[in-house]
């Protein structure tokens, strides 16, 4: 129930079960979903309907010609039920990794109260500590935001 209520309100118009409807009927559906998810995890098999996604095409950048299909990128939207199963597995996995001390201390992803900002502050702090100690500090950054667009797609395929 907690994960159902935490689902974001973003919803694909083509999803057969809207988030608002799942929330409204959660008390009735939760026991059945729980049984379905438990069986799925016990058998290591995800229903094929969970893999079905709805594709939405979005322009890569504003101002590109909308008639040219090369300027679009596909966005794959999974159903809210498959997203819920992913969240359940993710929360159980992260909890296990935390309990066993398997998450690196400086890893920010999948951790509450950690973000890009905490990572930047850590790097900044390390640089200041190095400089205060009389050491040299150098920071190299690499921006891969458009890396996929610059790859030869024929070679990649």
Coordinates of C-alpha atoms in Angstrom, one line a residue:
X1 CA 0.0 0.0 0.0
X2 CA 2.9 2.3 0.8
X3 CA 4.4 1.9 -2.6
X4 CA 1.1 2.3 -4.4
X5 CA 0.5 5.6 -2.6
X6 CA 4.1 6.7 -3.5
X7 CA 3.6 6.2 -7.2
X8 CA 4.0 9.4 -9.2
X9 CA 1.0 11.0 -10.8
X10 CA 2.7 10.9 -14.2
X11 CA 0.5 8.6 -16.3
X12 CA 0.6 7.4 -19.8
X13 CA -2.8 8.0 -21.5
X14 CA -2.5 4.5 -23.0
X15 CA -2.0 2.7 -19.7
X16 CA -5.0 0.4 -19.1
X17 CA -4.9 1.1 -15.3
X18 CA -4.4 4.8 -14.5
X19 CA -2.6 5.5 -11.2
X20 CA -5.5 7.4 -9.8
X21 CA -7.7 4.3 -10.2
X22 CA -5.1 2.0 -8.7
X23 CA -4.9 4.3 -5.7
X24 CA -8.6 4.5 -5.3
X25 CA -9.1 0.8 -5.4
X26 CA -5.8 -0.2 -3.7
X27 CA -7.5 -1.7 -0.6
X28 CA -9.3 -4.2 -2.9
X29 CA -6.5 -4.8 -5.4
X30 CA -3.5 -4.9 -3.0
X31 CA -4.0 -8.5 -1.8
X32 CA -4.2 -9.8 -5.4
X33 CA -1.3 -7.8 -6.6
X34 CA 0.7 -8.9 -3.6
X35 CA 0.0 -12.6 -4.4
X36 CA 0.8 -12.0 -8.1
X37 CA 4.1 -10.2 -7.3
X38 CA 5.1 -12.8 -4.8
X39 CA 4.5 -15.7 -7.3
X40 CA 6.4 -13.8 -9.9
X41 CA 9.4 -13.3 -7.6
X42 CA 9.3 -16.9 -6.3
X43 CA 9.3 -18.4 -9.8
X44 CA 11.6 -15.8 -11.3
X45 CA 9.1 -15.1 -14.1
X46 CA 7.5 -11.8 -14.9
X47 CA 4.2 -11.9 -16.8
X48 CA 4.7 -11.0 -20.5
X49 CA 2.1 -8.3 -20.2
X50 CA 4.5 -6.5 -17.8
X51 CA 7.0 -6.2 -20.6
X52 CA 4.6 -4.5 -22.9
X53 CA 5.2 -0.8 -23.2
X54 CA 3.6 2.2 -25.0
X55 CA 6.0 4.2 -27.2
X56 CA 5.8 7.9 -27.4
X57 CA 7.9 9.9 -29.8
X58 CA 9.4 13.2 -28.6
X59 CA 11.5 15.7 -30.5
X60 CA 15.1 15.6 -29.4
X61 CA 15.4 19.4 -29.2
X62 CA 12.9 22.2 -29.5
X63 CA 13.0 23.9 -32.9
X64 CA 13.8 20.8 -34.9
X65 CA 11.6 20.1 -37.9
X66 CA 8.8 17.9 -36.7
X67 CA 8.3 16.2 -40.0
X68 CA 11.7 14.6 -40.0
X69 CA 11.7 11.3 -38.1
X70 CA 15.4 11.5 -37.4
X71 CA 14.8 14.3 -34.9
X72 CA 12.6 12.1 -32.6
X73 CA 13.5 9.8 -29.8
X74 CA 11.3 7.0 -28.5
X75 CA 10.1 7.1 -24.9
X76 CA 9.0 3.7 -23.7
X77 CA 6.3 3.8 -21.0
X78 CA 5.6 0.7 -19.0
X79 CA 2.3 0.0 -17.3
X80 CA 1.8 1.2 -13.7
X81 CA 1.6 -2.4 -12.5
X82 CA 5.0 -3.3 -14.0
X83 CA 6.5 -0.1 -12.5
X84 CA 5.0 -1.1 -9.1
X85 CA 6.7 -4.5 -9.3
X86 CA 10.0 -2.8 -10.2
X87 CA 9.7 -0.5 -7.2
X88 CA 9.0 -3.4 -4.9
X89 CA 12.1 -5.3 -6.2
X90 CA 14.2 -2.2 -6.0
X91 CA 13.2 -1.3 -2.5
X92 CA 13.9 -4.9 -1.3
X93 CA 17.2 -5.0 -3.1
X94 CA 18.4 -1.7 -1.8
X95 CA 17.3 -2.6 1.8
X96 CA 19.3 -5.9 1.5
X97 CA 22.4 -4.1 0.2
X98 CA 22.2 -1.5 3.0
X99 CA 21.6 -4.1 5.7
X100 CA 24.7 -6.1 4.5
X101 CA 26.8 -3.0 4.1
X102 CA 27.3 -3.7 0.3
X103 CA 26.5 -0.1 -0.9
X104 CA 29.7 2.0 -1.2
X105 CA 29.6 5.0 1.3
X106 CA 30.1 7.5 -1.5
X107 CA 27.4 6.1 -3.8
X108 CA 24.5 8.5 -4.0
X109 CA 22.1 6.6 -6.3
X110 CA 19.3 4.7 -4.7
X111 CA 19.9 6.3 -1.3
X112 CA 17.7 8.6 0.7
X113 CA 19.2 11.9 1.5
X114 CA 21.9 11.5 -1.2
X115 CA 21.9 13.3 -4.6
X116 CA 24.0 14.9 -7.2
X117 CA 24.4 17.8 -4.9
X118 CA 25.9 15.7 -2.1
X119 CA 28.3 14.2 -4.7
X120 CA 29.3 17.7 -5.9
X121 CA 29.8 18.8 -2.3
X122 CA 32.0 15.8 -1.5
X123 CA 34.2 16.5 -4.6
X124 CA 34.4 20.2 -3.7
X125 CA 35.3 19.4 -0.1
X126 CA 38.0 16.9 -1.2
X127 CA 39.5 19.6 -3.4
X128 CA 39.5 22.2 -0.6
X129 CA 41.1 19.7 1.8
X130 CA 43.8 18.9 -0.7
X131 CA 44.6 22.6 -1.3
X132 CA 44.5 23.4 2.4
X133 CA 47.1 20.6 3.0
X134 CA 49.4 22.2 0.4
X135 CA 48.7 19.5 -2.2
X136 CA 47.7 20.1 -5.8
X137 CA 44.2 19.2 -7.0
X138 CA 42.9 18.6 -10.5
X139 CA 39.4 17.9 -11.6
X140 CA 38.6 16.3 -15.0
X141 CA 35.0 16.2 -16.1
X142 CA 33.4 14.4 -19.0
X143 CA 30.0 15.2 -20.4
X144 CA 28.3 12.3 -22.1
X145 CA 24.9 13.8 -22.5
X146 CA 24.9 13.6 -26.3
X147 CA 27.2 10.6 -26.6
X148 CA 24.6 8.3 -28.1
X149 CA 23.7 10.8 -30.8
X150 CA 27.4 11.0 -31.9
X151 CA 27.8 7.2 -32.2
X152 CA 27.6 5.7 -35.7
X153 CA 24.4 3.8 -35.3
X154 CA 25.3 1.3 -38.1
X155 CA 28.5 0.4 -36.2
X156 CA 26.6 0.2 -32.9
X157 CA 24.0 -2.2 -34.4

